[in-house]
Coordinates of C-alpha atoms in Angstrom, one line a residue:
M20 CA 32.0 40.4 -35.6
I21 CA 35.5 41.9 -36.7
P22 CA 35.6 44.7 -39.3
K23 CA 39.3 46.1 -40.1
I24 CA 39.7 49.0 -42.3
I25 CA 42.7 49.2 -44.6
T26 CA 43.3 52.2 -47.1
G27 CA 45.4 52.5 -50.1
K28 CA 46.3 54.4 -53.2
G29 CA 45.4 54.2 -57.0
S30 CA 42.5 52.3 -58.5
T31 CA 40.3 49.5 -56.9
R32 CA 41.2 47.4 -60.0
R33 CA 43.7 45.0 -57.9
L34 CA 41.2 44.7 -55.1
I35 CA 38.2 43.7 -57.3
A36 CA 40.3 41.5 -59.3
Y37 CA 41.2 39.6 -55.6
L38 CA 37.8 39.4 -54.3
F39 CA 36.4 37.9 -57.4
G40 CA 39.2 35.7 -57.9
K41 CA 39.9 32.3 -56.7
G42 CA 41.9 33.4 -53.6
D43 CA 45.5 32.4 -52.6
A44 CA 44.3 29.1 -51.5
N45 CA 41.2 28.5 -53.7
E46 CA 39.3 29.7 -50.6
H47 CA 36.9 32.2 -52.3
V48 CA 33.5 30.4 -53.3
D49 CA 30.8 31.8 -55.3
P50 CA 32.2 35.4 -55.0
H51 CA 29.4 37.8 -55.6
L52 CA 27.9 41.3 -54.7
V53 CA 25.4 41.5 -52.0
A54 CA 25.3 45.3 -51.9
S55 CA 26.6 48.3 -53.5
W56 CA 26.1 52.2 -53.6
N57 CA 23.0 52.1 -56.2
D58 CA 22.0 48.3 -55.8
F59 CA 22.7 47.7 -59.4
A60 CA 26.2 47.8 -60.1
P61 CA 27.9 45.4 -62.4
D62 CA 28.3 42.1 -60.7
P63 CA 31.0 39.8 -62.2
G64 CA 30.0 36.8 -59.9
R65 CA 26.5 36.9 -61.4
S66 CA 26.7 37.7 -65.3
P67 CA 27.1 34.2 -66.6
Q68 CA 26.6 35.4 -69.9
R69 CA 29.4 37.9 -70.0
D70 CA 33.1 37.5 -69.9
P71 CA 34.1 37.8 -65.9
K72 CA 37.1 40.4 -66.6
E73 CA 35.0 42.5 -68.7
V74 CA 32.3 42.9 -65.8
E75 CA 35.2 43.5 -63.5
K76 CA 36.4 46.2 -65.6
Q77 CA 33.3 47.8 -65.9
L78 CA 32.8 47.6 -62.0
Y79 CA 36.1 49.3 -61.0
T80 CA 35.9 51.9 -63.6
Q81 CA 32.3 53.1 -62.2
L82 CA 33.8 52.8 -58.6
D83 CA 36.7 54.7 -59.5
Q84 CA 34.9 57.3 -61.6
P85 CA 34.7 60.3 -59.1
V86 CA 38.4 60.1 -58.4
A87 CA 39.1 60.0 -61.8
M88 CA 37.1 63.1 -62.6
L89 CA 39.4 65.1 -60.0
G90 CA 42.7 64.0 -61.9
R91 CA 45.4 65.5 -60.1
Q92 CA 43.3 67.1 -57.6
A93 CA 42.6 63.5 -56.3
P94 CA 43.6 62.8 -52.5
Q95 CA 46.5 60.3 -52.2
T96 CA 44.5 57.9 -50.5
T97 CA 41.9 56.7 -52.7
V98 CA 40.7 53.3 -51.6
W99 CA 38.8 51.8 -48.6
H100 CA 38.6 48.3 -47.9
C101 CA 37.0 46.7 -45.0
P102 CA 36.5 42.9 -44.6
V103 CA 34.1 42.2 -42.1
R104 CA 34.0 38.8 -40.4
A105 CA 31.6 36.6 -38.3
A106 CA 32.7 34.3 -35.4
P107 CA 33.2 30.7 -36.3
E108 CA 30.1 29.9 -33.8
D109 CA 27.8 32.6 -35.3
P110 CA 24.9 31.4 -37.7
I111 CA 25.4 31.8 -41.5
L112 CA 23.8 35.1 -42.7
S113 CA 21.9 35.7 -45.6
D114 CA 23.0 37.7 -48.2
D115 CA 20.4 40.2 -47.5
Q116 CA 21.3 40.3 -43.8
W117 CA 25.0 40.9 -45.0
A118 CA 23.9 43.8 -47.4
E119 CA 22.2 45.4 -44.3
I120 CA 25.4 44.9 -42.1
A121 CA 27.4 46.5 -44.9
R122 CA 25.0 49.5 -45.3
R123 CA 25.1 49.9 -41.6
I124 CA 29.3 49.8 -41.8
V125 CA 29.7 52.4 -44.6
A126 CA 27.0 54.7 -43.0
A127 CA 29.1 54.6 -39.6
A128 CA 32.4 55.1 -41.3
G129 CA 31.0 58.3 -43.0
I130 CA 31.6 56.6 -46.5
A131 CA 27.8 56.6 -47.4
P132 CA 25.5 58.0 -44.6
T133 CA 22.0 56.9 -44.9
G134 CA 19.7 59.0 -47.4
D135 CA 23.0 61.0 -48.9
N136 CA 22.7 60.3 -52.8
E137 CA 26.0 62.0 -53.5
A138 CA 28.2 59.7 -51.0
C139 CA 31.1 57.7 -52.1
R140 CA 30.8 54.7 -54.4
W141 CA 31.0 51.3 -52.6
V142 CA 30.2 47.6 -53.1
A143 CA 30.0 44.7 -50.8
V144 CA 31.4 41.3 -52.3
R145 CA 30.7 37.9 -50.5
H146 CA 32.6 35.0 -51.4
A147 CA 32.5 32.9 -48.1
D148 CA 29.9 32.0 -45.7
D149 CA 31.4 34.1 -42.8
H150 CA 32.6 37.1 -44.0
I151 CA 32.2 40.1 -46.5
H152 CA 34.5 42.7 -48.1
I153 CA 33.6 46.3 -48.5
A154 CA 35.5 48.3 -51.2
A155 CA 34.9 51.9 -51.5
T156 CA 36.5 54.8 -53.2
L157 CA 37.6 57.9 -50.9
V158 CA 35.8 60.4 -52.9
R159 CA 32.3 61.5 -53.0
Q160 CA 30.1 61.5 -56.3
D161 CA 29.9 65.5 -55.9
G162 CA 33.7 65.8 -55.8
R163 CA 34.2 66.1 -52.1
R164 CA 36.0 64.2 -49.4
P165 CA 33.9 61.9 -47.1
K166 CA 33.9 62.7 -43.4
R167 CA 35.6 59.7 -42.0
D168 CA 37.8 61.3 -39.5
Y169 CA 36.9 58.6 -36.7
D170 CA 35.9 55.7 -38.7
I171 CA 38.6 53.4 -36.8
R172 CA 36.5 53.7 -33.9
A173 CA 33.0 54.3 -35.1
V174 CA 33.0 51.1 -37.3
P175 CA 33.9 48.8 -34.3
R176 CA 31.2 50.5 -32.4
E177 CA 28.6 49.9 -34.9
A178 CA 29.9 46.3 -35.3
R179 CA 29.2 45.8 -31.2
Q180 CA 25.6 47.0 -31.9
I181 CA 25.3 44.6 -34.9
E182 CA 26.0 41.8 -32.9
V183 CA 23.5 42.6 -30.3
D184 CA 20.8 43.1 -33.1
Y185 CA 21.5 40.0 -35.0
G186 CA 22.2 37.7 -31.7
L187 CA 25.9 37.0 -32.8
R188 CA 29.0 36.7 -30.6
R189 CA 29.6 39.8 -28.8
L190 CA 33.2 40.8 -28.8
K191 CA 34.9 43.1 -26.1
P192 CA 35.3 46.8 -27.0
G193 CA 38.9 47.9 -27.1
D194 CA 41.0 51.0 -26.4
G195 CA 43.2 51.2 -29.5
T196 CA 46.2 49.5 -27.7
A197 CA 45.7 46.1 -29.1
A198 CA 48.0 44.4 -31.7
K199 CA 47.0 44.2 -35.1
R200 CA 45.1 41.2 -36.0
T201 CA 46.3 38.5 -38.4
T202 CA 44.8 38.7 -42.0
S203 CA 43.0 35.6 -43.4
K204 CA 45.4 35.8 -46.0
E205 CA 48.3 35.1 -43.5
H206 CA 46.2 32.4 -41.8
F207 CA 46.0 30.7 -45.1
K208 CA 49.6 31.0 -45.9
A209 CA 50.6 29.5 -42.6
K210 CA 48.2 26.5 -43.1
R211 CA 49.6 25.8 -46.4
Q212 CA 53.0 25.8 -45.2
G213 CA 51.9 23.4 -42.2
Q214 CA 52.5 26.0 -39.5
D215 CA 50.4 26.4 -36.4
A216 CA 51.0 30.3 -36.1
T217 CA 51.5 32.8 -38.6
A218 CA 54.6 34.6 -39.5
R219 CA 53.3 37.7 -37.5
E220 CA 52.6 35.7 -34.6
I221 CA 56.0 34.0 -34.8
L222 CA 57.7 37.3 -35.0
R223 CA 55.7 39.1 -32.3
M224 CA 56.7 36.5 -29.9
R225 CA 60.3 36.3 -30.9
V226 CA 60.9 40.2 -30.6
R227 CA 58.9 40.0 -27.1
R228 CA 61.5 37.7 -25.8
A229 CA 64.6 39.3 -27.2
V230 CA 63.2 42.6 -25.4
V231 CA 63.1 40.8 -22.0
A232 CA 66.2 39.0 -22.2
A233 CA 68.4 41.9 -23.5
T234 CA 70.2 44.4 -21.4
D235 CA 71.1 46.8 -24.2
E236 CA 70.1 47.5 -27.7
A237 CA 73.3 45.5 -29.3
E238 CA 72.2 42.4 -27.4
F239 CA 68.6 42.8 -28.6
F240 CA 69.7 42.6 -32.2
S241 CA 72.2 39.7 -31.5
L242 CA 69.4 37.9 -29.7
L243 CA 66.9 38.1 -32.7
E244 CA 69.8 36.9 -35.0
A245 CA 70.3 34.1 -33.0
T246 CA 66.8 33.1 -33.2
G247 CA 66.2 33.3 -36.7
V248 CA 64.8 37.0 -37.1
D249 CA 66.1 39.1 -39.7
V250 CA 66.4 42.7 -39.2
R251 CA 66.2 45.8 -41.5
L252 CA 66.8 49.3 -40.0
K253 CA 65.2 52.3 -41.2
L254 CA 68.2 55.0 -41.1
A255 CA 68.2 58.7 -40.8
P256 CA 70.5 60.6 -42.9
S257 CA 72.8 61.1 -39.9
G258 CA 73.0 57.1 -39.9
D259 CA 71.0 56.8 -36.7
A260 CA 68.2 54.2 -36.8
L261 CA 64.7 55.5 -36.6
G262 CA 63.0 52.3 -36.8
C263 CA 63.3 48.6 -37.7
N264 CA 61.4 45.7 -39.5
F265 CA 61.5 42.2 -39.0
A266 CA 60.9 39.2 -41.1
L267 CA 61.3 35.3 -41.1
P268 CA 63.7 33.6 -43.4
G269 CA 61.6 31.9 -45.8
N270 CA 58.6 33.9 -45.6
V271 CA 58.4 35.6 -49.0
N272 CA 55.7 37.3 -51.3
E273 CA 54.8 36.6 -54.7
E274 CA 57.9 38.2 -56.3
G275 CA 60.1 36.1 -53.8
N276 CA 61.1 39.1 -51.3
P277 CA 60.9 38.7 -47.7
V278 CA 57.7 39.8 -46.1
W279 CA 58.7 42.6 -43.7
F280 CA 56.7 43.8 -40.6
A281 CA 57.3 47.3 -38.9
G282 CA 57.7 46.9 -35.0
S283 CA 54.6 48.8 -34.3
T284 CA 52.7 46.4 -36.8
L285 CA 53.3 43.5 -34.6
A286 CA 52.2 45.2 -31.5
P287 CA 52.2 49.1 -30.3
D288 CA 55.1 48.5 -27.9
L289 CA 57.4 46.8 -30.2
S290 CA 58.3 49.8 -32.2
L291 CA 62.0 50.7 -32.1
P292 CA 61.5 53.8 -29.8
K293 CA 59.2 51.9 -27.4
I294 CA 61.8 48.8 -27.4
R295 CA 64.7 51.5 -26.4
E296 CA 62.6 53.0 -23.7
R297 CA 62.0 49.5 -22.4
L298 CA 65.6 48.6 -22.4
A299 CA 66.8 51.8 -20.7
T300 CA 64.2 51.5 -18.1
T301 CA 64.6 47.6 -17.4
S302 CA 68.3 47.1 -17.7
P303 CA 70.0 46.2 -14.7
E304 CA 71.6 49.0 -12.5
P305 CA 75.4 49.1 -12.1
A306 CA 74.6 48.5 -8.4
T307 CA 75.8 45.0 -6.8
I308 CA 73.4 42.2 -7.2
Q309 CA 72.6 40.8 -3.8
P310 CA 73.3 36.9 -4.1
G311 CA 70.7 34.2 -3.8
N312 CA 68.3 31.7 -5.6
P313 CA 66.9 33.6 -8.8
W314 CA 64.1 31.1 -8.9
H315 CA 63.1 32.6 -5.2
Q316 CA 63.8 36.0 -6.0
A317 CA 61.8 36.0 -8.9
T318 CA 59.0 34.4 -7.1
A319 CA 59.3 36.8 -4.3
A320 CA 59.0 39.7 -7.0
T321 CA 55.9 38.2 -8.5
E322 CA 54.2 37.6 -4.9
R323 CA 54.4 41.3 -4.6
I324 CA 52.5 42.1 -7.9
P325 CA 49.2 41.7 -6.0
H326 CA 50.3 44.1 -3.5
H327 CA 51.0 46.4 -6.2
L328 CA 47.6 46.1 -8.0
T329 CA 45.6 46.7 -4.9
K330 CA 47.6 49.2 -3.1
S331 CA 50.1 51.1 -5.6
D332 CA 49.0 54.1 -8.0
E333 CA 47.8 52.9 -11.7
Q334 CA 51.1 53.9 -13.3
T335 CA 53.1 51.5 -11.0
A336 CA 50.3 48.6 -11.3
Q337 CA 50.6 49.1 -15.1
G338 CA 54.3 48.4 -14.9
Q339 CA 53.7 45.4 -12.6
L340 CA 51.5 44.0 -15.6
V341 CA 54.3 44.6 -18.4
A342 CA 56.8 42.8 -15.9
L343 CA 54.2 40.0 -15.5
G344 CA 54.0 39.6 -19.3
A345 CA 57.6 39.7 -19.6
T346 CA 57.9 36.7 -17.0
L347 CA 55.3 34.6 -18.9
D348 CA 57.3 35.5 -22.3
L349 CA 60.4 34.0 -21.0
L350 CA 58.9 31.0 -19.0
P351 CA 58.4 28.6 -21.9
V352 CA 61.9 28.4 -22.9
M353 CA 62.8 27.3 -19.5
A354 CA 60.0 24.8 -18.9
P355 CA 60.0 21.2 -19.3
T356 CA 58.4 19.9 -22.6
A357 CA 55.3 18.8 -20.9
G358 CA 54.0 22.3 -20.1
R359 CA 55.6 24.5 -22.4
A360 CA 53.0 24.3 -24.9
K361 CA 50.2 25.6 -22.4
L362 CA 52.7 28.2 -21.2
E363 CA 53.3 29.5 -24.6
Q364 CA 49.7 30.1 -24.9
A365 CA 49.5 31.6 -21.5
A366 CA 52.2 34.1 -22.8
A367 CA 50.8 34.8 -26.0
A368 CA 47.1 35.4 -24.2
F369 CA 48.5 37.7 -21.5
E370 CA 50.6 39.9 -24.0
R371 CA 47.2 41.7 -24.6
A372 CA 46.7 42.4 -20.9
T373 CA 49.8 44.0 -20.6
R374 CA 49.0 47.1 -22.6
S375 CA 46.3 49.8 -21.6
R376 CA 46.1 53.6 -21.9
I377 CA 47.5 53.9 -18.6
A378 CA 51.4 54.8 -18.8
A379 CA 53.3 52.1 -17.3
D380 CA 56.2 53.0 -14.5
L381 CA 58.5 50.4 -14.6
D382 CA 60.8 51.6 -11.6
S383 CA 59.6 48.8 -9.3
T384 CA 59.8 45.9 -11.6
R385 CA 63.6 45.7 -11.9
A386 CA 64.1 42.9 -9.1
L387 CA 61.5 40.7 -11.3
H388 CA 63.4 41.6 -14.5
R389 CA 66.8 41.2 -13.2
S390 CA 66.0 37.7 -11.7
I391 CA 64.2 36.6 -14.9
Q392 CA 67.0 37.3 -16.8
T393 CA 69.6 35.8 -14.7
I394 CA 67.3 32.7 -14.7
W395 CA 67.4 32.7 -18.6
R396 CA 71.1 33.4 -18.9
E397 CA 72.5 31.3 -16.1
R398 CA 69.8 28.6 -15.9
P399 CA 70.4 28.0 -12.2
Q400 CA 69.9 24.4 -10.9
D401 CA 66.3 23.4 -10.7
S402 CA 66.5 19.6 -10.9
D403 CA 63.3 18.7 -9.5
R404 CA 61.3 21.7 -11.0
T405 CA 60.4 23.3 -7.7
G406 CA 62.1 26.7 -8.6
L407 CA 59.6 26.7 -11.7
T408 CA 56.6 25.0 -9.9
M409 CA 56.7 27.8 -7.2
L410 CA 56.9 30.6 -9.6
L411 CA 54.4 29.4 -11.8
D412 CA 52.2 29.4 -8.5
A413 CA 53.1 32.7 -7.7
A414 CA 52.3 33.8 -11.4
L415 CA 48.9 32.2 -11.3
T416 CA 47.8 34.4 -8.3
A417 CA 49.5 37.2 -9.8
V418 CA 47.4 36.8 -13.3
A419 CA 44.2 36.4 -11.3
F420 CA 44.6 39.8 -9.5
A421 CA 45.6 41.3 -13.1
L422 CA 42.1 40.0 -14.3
H423 CA 40.4 41.8 -11.3
W424 CA 42.4 44.9 -12.0
H425 CA 41.3 45.2 -15.5
R426 CA 37.7 44.3 -14.6
T427 CA 37.5 47.1 -12.1
R428 CA 38.7 49.6 -15.0
Q429 CA 36.4 48.1 -17.6
H430 CA 39.3 47.0 -19.8
A431 CA 37.2 44.4 -21.5
Q432 CA 39.8 42.8 -24.1
Q433 CA 42.5 43.0 -21.3
E434 CA 40.1 41.0 -18.6
A435 CA 39.3 38.6 -21.3
A436 CA 43.0 38.0 -22.2
A437 CA 44.0 37.7 -18.6
E438 CA 41.2 35.4 -17.9
Q439 CA 42.2 33.1 -21.1
A440 CA 46.1 33.4 -20.1
L441 CA 44.7 32.2 -16.3
L442 CA 43.3 29.0 -17.9
H443 CA 46.3 28.1 -20.1
L444 CA 48.5 28.7 -16.8
Q445 CA 46.2 26.6 -14.8
T446 CA 46.9 23.8 -17.0
A447 CA 50.5 24.3 -17.1
Y448 CA 50.7 24.5 -13.6
A449 CA 48.9 21.3 -12.9
Q450 CA 51.3 19.7 -15.6
T451 CA 54.5 21.0 -13.8
A452 CA 53.6 20.7 -10.1
E453 CA 52.1 17.1 -10.1
P454 CA 55.3 15.2 -10.5
V455 CA 57.3 17.8 -8.2
L456 CA 54.5 17.1 -5.3
V457 CA 54.6 13.4 -6.0
G458 CA 58.3 13.4 -5.7
L459 CA 58.2 15.6 -2.4
A460 CA 55.5 13.2 -1.0
S461 CA 57.6 10.3 -1.7
R462 CA 60.4 11.6 0.9
A463 CA 57.4 12.3 3.5
P464 CA 59.0 12.1 7.2
S465 CA 57.5 9.5 9.7
P466 CA 54.0 9.6 11.2
Q467 CA 55.4 10.9 14.6
T468 CA 57.1 14.1 12.9
K469 CA 54.0 14.6 10.6
R470 CA 51.7 14.7 13.9
R471 CA 54.3 17.2 15.4
F472 CA 53.8 19.1 12.4
A473 CA 50.0 18.8 12.6
H474 CA 50.1 20.2 16.0
H475 CA 52.2 23.3 14.7
L476 CA 49.4 23.8 12.2
Q477 CA 46.7 23.7 15.1
D478 CA 48.6 26.4 16.9
V479 CA 49.3 28.8 14.2
V480 CA 46.4 28.6 11.7
P481 CA 43.4 26.8 13.3
E482 CA 41.0 27.9 10.8
H483 CA 42.9 26.2 8.0
A484 CA 44.6 23.3 9.6
E485 CA 41.9 20.8 8.8
R486 CA 41.9 21.8 4.9
I487 CA 45.5 21.6 5.0
L488 CA 45.8 18.0 6.6
N489 CA 43.1 17.0 4.1
D490 CA 44.9 18.3 1.2
P491 CA 46.4 15.7 -1.3
A492 CA 49.6 17.9 -0.9
W493 CA 50.3 17.8 2.9
D494 CA 53.0 14.7 2.8
A495 CA 54.7 17.1 0.5
L496 CA 54.7 20.2 3.0
A497 CA 55.5 17.8 5.8
T498 CA 58.7 17.0 3.6
V499 CA 59.7 20.6 3.1
L500 CA 59.1 21.3 6.7
A501 CA 61.2 18.3 7.8
E502 CA 64.0 19.3 5.5
A503 CA 63.9 22.9 6.7
E504 CA 64.6 21.4 10.1
A505 CA 67.1 19.2 8.7
A506 CA 68.9 22.3 7.5
G507 CA 68.8 24.1 11.2
H508 CA 65.6 25.9 11.0
N509 CA 62.8 25.8 13.7
A510 CA 59.8 24.1 11.9
A511 CA 57.1 26.2 13.9
T512 CA 59.0 29.4 12.9
V513 CA 59.3 28.6 9.2
L514 CA 55.8 27.6 9.1
S515 CA 54.7 31.0 11.0
Q516 CA 56.7 33.1 8.7
A517 CA 55.3 31.4 5.6
L518 CA 52.0 32.1 6.9
H519 CA 52.8 35.6 7.4
Q520 CA 53.6 36.1 3.7
R521 CA 50.0 36.0 2.7
A522 CA 47.0 34.8 4.1
L523 CA 45.5 31.4 2.7
D524 CA 42.0 32.5 2.4
D525 CA 42.1 32.9 -1.4
A526 CA 44.3 29.8 -2.0
R527 CA 42.8 26.8 -3.8
S528 CA 45.5 24.7 -2.2
P529 CA 46.5 26.0 1.2
A530 CA 49.0 22.8 1.4
R531 CA 50.3 23.6 -1.9
A532 CA 51.0 27.3 -1.2
L533 CA 52.6 26.6 2.1
T534 CA 54.8 23.8 0.4
W535 CA 56.4 26.2 -1.8
R536 CA 56.8 29.0 0.6
I537 CA 58.7 26.8 3.1
R538 CA 60.7 25.3 0.5
R539 CA 62.0 28.8 -0.3
L540 CA 62.2 29.9 3.4
G541 CA 64.1 26.4 4.2
E542 CA 67.1 27.1 1.9
R543 CA 67.7 30.5 3.2
H544 CA 70.7 30.9 5.8
V545 CA 69.8 29.8 9.1
P546 CA 69.6 32.9 11.6
G547 CA 72.3 33.0 14.3
P548 CA 71.5 32.9 18.2
W549 CA 71.0 36.5 18.3
A550 CA 68.7 36.8 15.5
Q551 CA 66.7 34.0 17.1
A552 CA 66.7 35.4 20.5
A553 CA 65.5 38.8 18.9
R554 CA 62.7 37.1 17.1
A555 CA 61.6 35.5 20.6
H556 CA 61.8 39.0 22.2
S557 CA 59.6 40.2 19.5
A558 CA 57.1 37.6 19.8
M559 CA 56.5 38.2 23.5
Q560 CA 55.7 41.7 22.8
R561 CA 52.9 41.2 20.1
P562 CA 49.4 42.1 20.9
S563 CA 47.4 39.0 22.5
V564 CA 44.3 39.6 20.4
P565 CA 45.2 40.0 16.8
T566 CA 42.6 41.1 14.3
H567 CA 43.4 37.9 12.1
P568 CA 45.1 34.7 13.4
A569 CA 47.7 35.3 10.6
A570 CA 48.3 39.0 11.6
A571 CA 49.8 37.7 14.9
I572 CA 52.8 36.6 12.8
A573 CA 55.1 39.4 12.6
R574 CA 57.9 39.3 10.1
P575 CA 61.0 39.0 12.1
P576 CA 63.8 41.3 12.1
Q577 CA 66.9 39.9 10.2
G578 CA 69.7 39.7 12.5
A579 CA 69.1 42.4 15.1
P580 CA 70.8 41.9 18.4
P581 CA 68.8 41.5 21.6
R582 CA 68.1 44.6 23.6
R583 CA 69.9 45.1 26.9
R584 CA 68.1 45.7 30.2

C-alpha cells in the first residue's frame, strides 16, 4: 500500500473538482466519499437530487472554513492531499475498509488524531477500486496548527501495519533516499501517448547517463541537448547556476507549456549540486592513462567490487555501488539489440540500490568510471561480443554481492531493487553470452589438445575439474586456452592465473567464468624469458600444503628479474 503526501496553498476547490471529475483519461469511476471528519459531509457523488457542482462547492467551503476564519493569519500551506493506493494483486477492499484505512492514515499523520473533536477537517474520496484520495485542510477547527512534523515517516509506517492487518502485499520500508514515484496522472498520460515509460522515468535515465558519460559540467549539458532533453537553469543574481530543471520536448501541460522536473524530483542524487559533486569526483585525473583494452579494464575493476563490499569500509563500499550503477546505466547503449531491453530494466531497477544513508567515497572507483567512459566514447572493437559478455559476467557477481551487502544492513528497498536487477541481468547475460559461447565452441581445438587441457585442470583444480569438463561451455574454454597458447602463453600458467583471480565455489558455470578470465589473460602481452624464469622460481618457493587448492597459485610478479645466487 503506497501513500503519497502532497501539500499546497489556497483552497481545496480545485482538488475537490478533480477528485469528483472524470479524470484525465475518464478513469474516475463512481467517485464518492467513503469517510469524512464528521461522517456526514456533503457527497457530490451520492446526491442525485442536487447539482453536483453545487454540492462540490458546499463540500470545499466546509473543508476550508477553519482556514477562512483565520484570514490573513492563515498559514501559507493549507491543503494536505494523500492518495493511498493498493497493489495490483491485492484484493478489492470495501468502502468500509477504505474508510477505516483513511481514519488510520489521518490519525498517524496528526491531521485528525483519534478522539480529537477539534482536529482538521478531511474527506476520503474513492473513484477506483484500488485507491482513495484523502483531502484535508491544515488548520484545526480550534484555529491551531496540527502537529504533523513527522507525517512523511509516520504515514508510510502506518501503511506497513495496515498491510499486515488486512493481509495485503507488504512493501519494503524505506530510508528516505528513494526517488519520487511517478503519479497515476503521469502513467495515464504516458499510456495515452503510447509510451512504455513516463516522462519522469525517461528523464531520470537520460540525466543519469549524461552524468556518467560527461567529464565536466559543460559536456554534461551538451550530452543532454544531444539526447533530446531541454534544460532550464535557476540563476543567482551573480549569474551562477544554482539548480536546473529538465523537460522532454513535446511533454506539455494543459496550457501548452513544457512540464519541467527539478533534478532533485527525478532522484535525490540528480540535483545540480549533487551532479557537480559527482563530476568533480569521477572526472579523469590528469595522469597518463595506461594503454589497454578498456573492456578488460572495466571487467577487472568490476571484479574488484565484491572485495570492496566485503573488506572495505562502508563509505568505500557505497561508492562501489554508485560506480556499479553508473556502469549498468551505460551498458544498454553499447549492447546489441537482443539484450538491450533487459539491460535497461536492470539499470532502472538497480538505480534504487545505489543510494542509502551512507555517504559514498568514490576515490576507488576512478578506474571503472574511466574505462566505461572510454568504451562509451571510443567504442573499441568487440565484434564477437566477448568484451561485453565478460563485463556482464563480472557485473552479475557484483550485483549479487550488492544484494547481500544491503541485506546485512537491513536496507530493505535497496535489497529488493538489487534482487530485481539481478533477474533482469541474468536474462540479458544469457541472451548475450549464448551466441558468443557457440561461436567460441565452433572453433574448439582437437580432441588431443582438449585432453591435454583436461589434464591441466585435474592437476590444478581437481575439486572443480569434473564440473568444468561436463559444463556446456567446456568447448568454449578449450578454444580460449588454445588461442592463448597460439599467442605465446603457457596454457597451464594462464589457467593457474585465472583460477587465482577468484575461487570458483560460487560460480554457476565454472567453465564460463574461466572462459572470460582466460580470454582476458590471453590477450595480454606475453612475458619475456626473465619474467617466466621468475615465475618458475616463485612457484618452487610456495608452501607444499595450501589451505585451499586455489591458494597454491600465487599471482606472479610482472617482469621481475631472477635472483642471483
